[in-house]
């Protein structure tokens, strides 16, 4: 199960590298694509939950690191929730 790092650009122009324990993240996010904040949050949640389930299928327990990454993303999204024009860009993927 290949780990994937993905880089995001937040509405404040900061960039952050995030973690997925599975390449399933590619089914949800696309490099060089900008998402409205709420859409990004839903996609990231679905992607990291799916990745965690894949880990659970193989190793018998969910991926705590994926769930920690999801909590972090959701906390960042909350910081920008009052901005109507807020968006997040998925810049790139790395292995």
PDB file of C-alpha atoms in Angstrom:
ATOM      1  CA  UNK A   1       0.000   0.000   0.000  1.00  0.00           C
ATOM      2  CA  UNK A   2       1.933   3.027  -1.212  1.00  0.00           C
ATOM      3  CA  UNK A   3       1.999   6.110   0.962  1.00  0.00           C
ATOM      4  CA  UNK A   4       1.338   9.398  -0.795  1.00  0.00           C
ATOM      5  CA  UNK A   5       2.304  12.913   0.230  1.00  0.00           C
ATOM      6  CA  UNK A   6       0.216  15.716  -1.213  1.00  0.00           C
ATOM      7  CA  UNK A   7       0.864  19.436  -1.053  1.00  0.00           C
ATOM      8  CA  UNK A   8      -1.930  21.908  -0.434  1.00  0.00           C
ATOM      9  CA  UNK A   9      -2.126  25.662  -0.765  1.00  0.00           C
ATOM     10  CA  UNK A  10      -4.518  27.145   1.787  1.00  0.00           C
ATOM     11  CA  UNK A  11      -6.547  30.353   1.362  1.00  0.00           C
ATOM     12  CA  UNK A  12      -3.857  32.337   3.223  1.00  0.00           C
ATOM     13  CA  UNK A  13      -1.321  31.189   0.564  1.00  0.00           C
ATOM     14  CA  UNK A  14       0.558  28.913   2.965  1.00  0.00           C
ATOM     15  CA  UNK A  15       1.591  25.547   1.602  1.00  0.00           C
ATOM     16  CA  UNK A  16       1.502  22.332   3.571  1.00  0.00           C
ATOM     17  CA  UNK A  17       2.476  18.745   2.844  1.00  0.00           C
ATOM     18  CA  UNK A  18      -0.091  16.190   3.990  1.00  0.00           C
ATOM     19  CA  UNK A  19      -0.081  12.399   4.277  1.00  0.00           C
ATOM     20  CA  UNK A  20      -2.235   9.581   2.974  1.00  0.00           C
ATOM     21  CA  UNK A  21      -1.397   5.950   3.732  1.00  0.00           C
ATOM     22  CA  UNK A  22      -2.868   4.890   0.395  1.00  0.00           C
ATOM     23  CA  UNK A  23      -2.878   5.987  -3.230  1.00  0.00           C
ATOM     24  CA  UNK A  24      -6.686   6.090  -3.025  1.00  0.00           C
ATOM     25  CA  UNK A  25      -6.212   9.833  -2.455  1.00  0.00           C
ATOM     26  CA  UNK A  26      -5.812  10.101  -6.245  1.00  0.00           C
ATOM     27  CA  UNK A  27      -9.449   9.032  -6.630  1.00  0.00           C
ATOM     28  CA  UNK A  28     -10.573  12.126  -4.717  1.00  0.00           C
ATOM     29  CA  UNK A  29      -8.095  14.938  -5.369  1.00  0.00           C
ATOM     30  CA  UNK A  30      -6.319  16.051  -8.529  1.00  0.00           C
ATOM     31  CA  UNK A  31      -2.995  17.859  -8.710  1.00  0.00           C
ATOM     32  CA  UNK A  32      -3.092  21.484  -9.857  1.00  0.00           C
ATOM     33  CA  UNK A  33      -6.780  21.742  -8.998  1.00  0.00           C
ATOM     34  CA  UNK A  34      -8.493  24.329  -6.811  1.00  0.00           C
ATOM     35  CA  UNK A  35     -11.536  23.362  -4.761  1.00  0.00           C
ATOM     36  CA  UNK A  36     -14.038  25.494  -2.891  1.00  0.00           C
ATOM     37  CA  UNK A  37     -13.343  25.075   0.819  1.00  0.00           C
ATOM     38  CA  UNK A  38     -16.434  22.985   1.651  1.00  0.00           C
ATOM     39  CA  UNK A  39     -15.909  20.718  -1.365  1.00  0.00           C
ATOM     40  CA  UNK A  40     -12.268  20.198  -0.470  1.00  0.00           C
ATOM     41  CA  UNK A  41     -13.177  19.337   3.116  1.00  0.00           C
ATOM     42  CA  UNK A  42     -15.685  16.706   1.985  1.00  0.00           C
ATOM     43  CA  UNK A  43     -13.259  15.207  -0.540  1.00  0.00           C
ATOM     44  CA  UNK A  44     -10.374  15.103   1.944  1.00  0.00           C
ATOM     45  CA  UNK A  45     -12.614  13.475   4.556  1.00  0.00           C
ATOM     46  CA  UNK A  46     -13.836  10.821   2.125  1.00  0.00           C
ATOM     47  CA  UNK A  47     -10.320  10.187   0.813  1.00  0.00           C
ATOM     48  CA  UNK A  48      -8.610   9.810   4.176  1.00  0.00           C
ATOM     49  CA  UNK A  49     -11.409   7.677   5.578  1.00  0.00           C
ATOM     50  CA  UNK A  50     -11.168   5.409   2.520  1.00  0.00           C
ATOM     51  CA  UNK A  51      -7.386   5.244   2.937  1.00  0.00           C
ATOM     52  CA  UNK A  52      -7.781   4.349   6.602  1.00  0.00           C
ATOM     53  CA  UNK A  53     -10.263   1.598   5.706  1.00  0.00           C
ATOM     54  CA  UNK A  54      -7.751   0.154   3.238  1.00  0.00           C
ATOM     55  CA  UNK A  55      -5.146   0.031   5.993  1.00  0.00           C
ATOM     56  CA  UNK A  56      -7.689  -1.649   8.272  1.00  0.00           C
ATOM     57  CA  UNK A  57      -8.427  -4.303   5.636  1.00  0.00           C
ATOM     58  CA  UNK A  58      -4.736  -5.155   5.358  1.00  0.00           C
ATOM     59  CA  UNK A  59      -3.516  -4.691   8.939  1.00  0.00           C
ATOM     60  CA  UNK A  60      -6.652  -5.151  11.036  1.00  0.00           C
ATOM     61  CA  UNK A  61      -6.903  -1.642  12.460  1.00  0.00           C
ATOM     62  CA  UNK A  62      -7.593   1.795  11.002  1.00  0.00           C
ATOM     63  CA  UNK A  63      -4.727   4.158  10.259  1.00  0.00           C
ATOM     64  CA  UNK A  64      -4.345   6.571  13.160  1.00  0.00           C
ATOM     65  CA  UNK A  65      -1.992   8.746  11.129  1.00  0.00           C
ATOM     66  CA  UNK A  66      -4.619   9.216   8.386  1.00  0.00           C
ATOM     67  CA  UNK A  67      -7.216  10.138  10.993  1.00  0.00           C
ATOM     68  CA  UNK A  68      -4.810  12.604  12.616  1.00  0.00           C
ATOM     69  CA  UNK A  69      -4.187  14.147   9.187  1.00  0.00           C
ATOM     70  CA  UNK A  70      -7.939  14.446   8.656  1.00  0.00           C
ATOM     71  CA  UNK A  71      -8.406  16.182  12.017  1.00  0.00           C
ATOM     72  CA  UNK A  72      -5.630  18.605  11.125  1.00  0.00           C
ATOM     73  CA  UNK A  73      -7.187  19.372   7.736  1.00  0.00           C
ATOM     74  CA  UNK A  74     -10.608  19.884   9.308  1.00  0.00           C
ATOM     75  CA  UNK A  75      -9.088  22.283  11.855  1.00  0.00           C
ATOM     76  CA  UNK A  76      -7.420  24.256   9.054  1.00  0.00           C
ATOM     77  CA  UNK A  77     -10.672  24.359   7.083  1.00  0.00           C
ATOM     78  CA  UNK A  78     -12.430  25.747  10.150  1.00  0.00           C
ATOM     79  CA  UNK A  79      -9.956  28.646  10.246  1.00  0.00           C
ATOM     80  CA  UNK A  80     -11.221  29.812   6.847  1.00  0.00           C
ATOM     81  CA  UNK A  81     -14.891  28.878   7.127  1.00  0.00           C
ATOM     82  CA  UNK A  82     -16.076  32.510   7.351  1.00  0.00           C
ATOM     83  CA  UNK A  83     -14.587  33.433   3.983  1.00  0.00           C
ATOM     84  CA  UNK A  84     -17.044  33.020   1.112  1.00  0.00           C
ATOM     85  CA  UNK A  85     -14.326  32.871  -1.543  1.00  0.00           C
ATOM     86  CA  UNK A  86     -12.027  30.485   0.348  1.00  0.00           C
ATOM     87  CA  UNK A  87     -10.521  27.680  -1.689  1.00  0.00           C
ATOM     88  CA  UNK A  88      -7.801  25.077  -1.348  1.00  0.00           C
ATOM     89  CA  UNK A  89      -5.478  24.025  -4.144  1.00  0.00           C
ATOM     90  CA  UNK A  90      -4.009  20.544  -4.341  1.00  0.00           C
ATOM     91  CA  UNK A  91      -0.648  21.397  -5.865  1.00  0.00           C
ATOM     92  CA  UNK A  92       1.062  18.035  -6.312  1.00  0.00           C
ATOM     93  CA  UNK A  93       1.512  14.449  -5.170  1.00  0.00           C
ATOM     94  CA  UNK A  94       4.719  12.694  -4.135  1.00  0.00           C
ATOM     95  CA  UNK A  95       5.542   9.170  -3.067  1.00  0.00           C
TER      96      UNK A  95
END
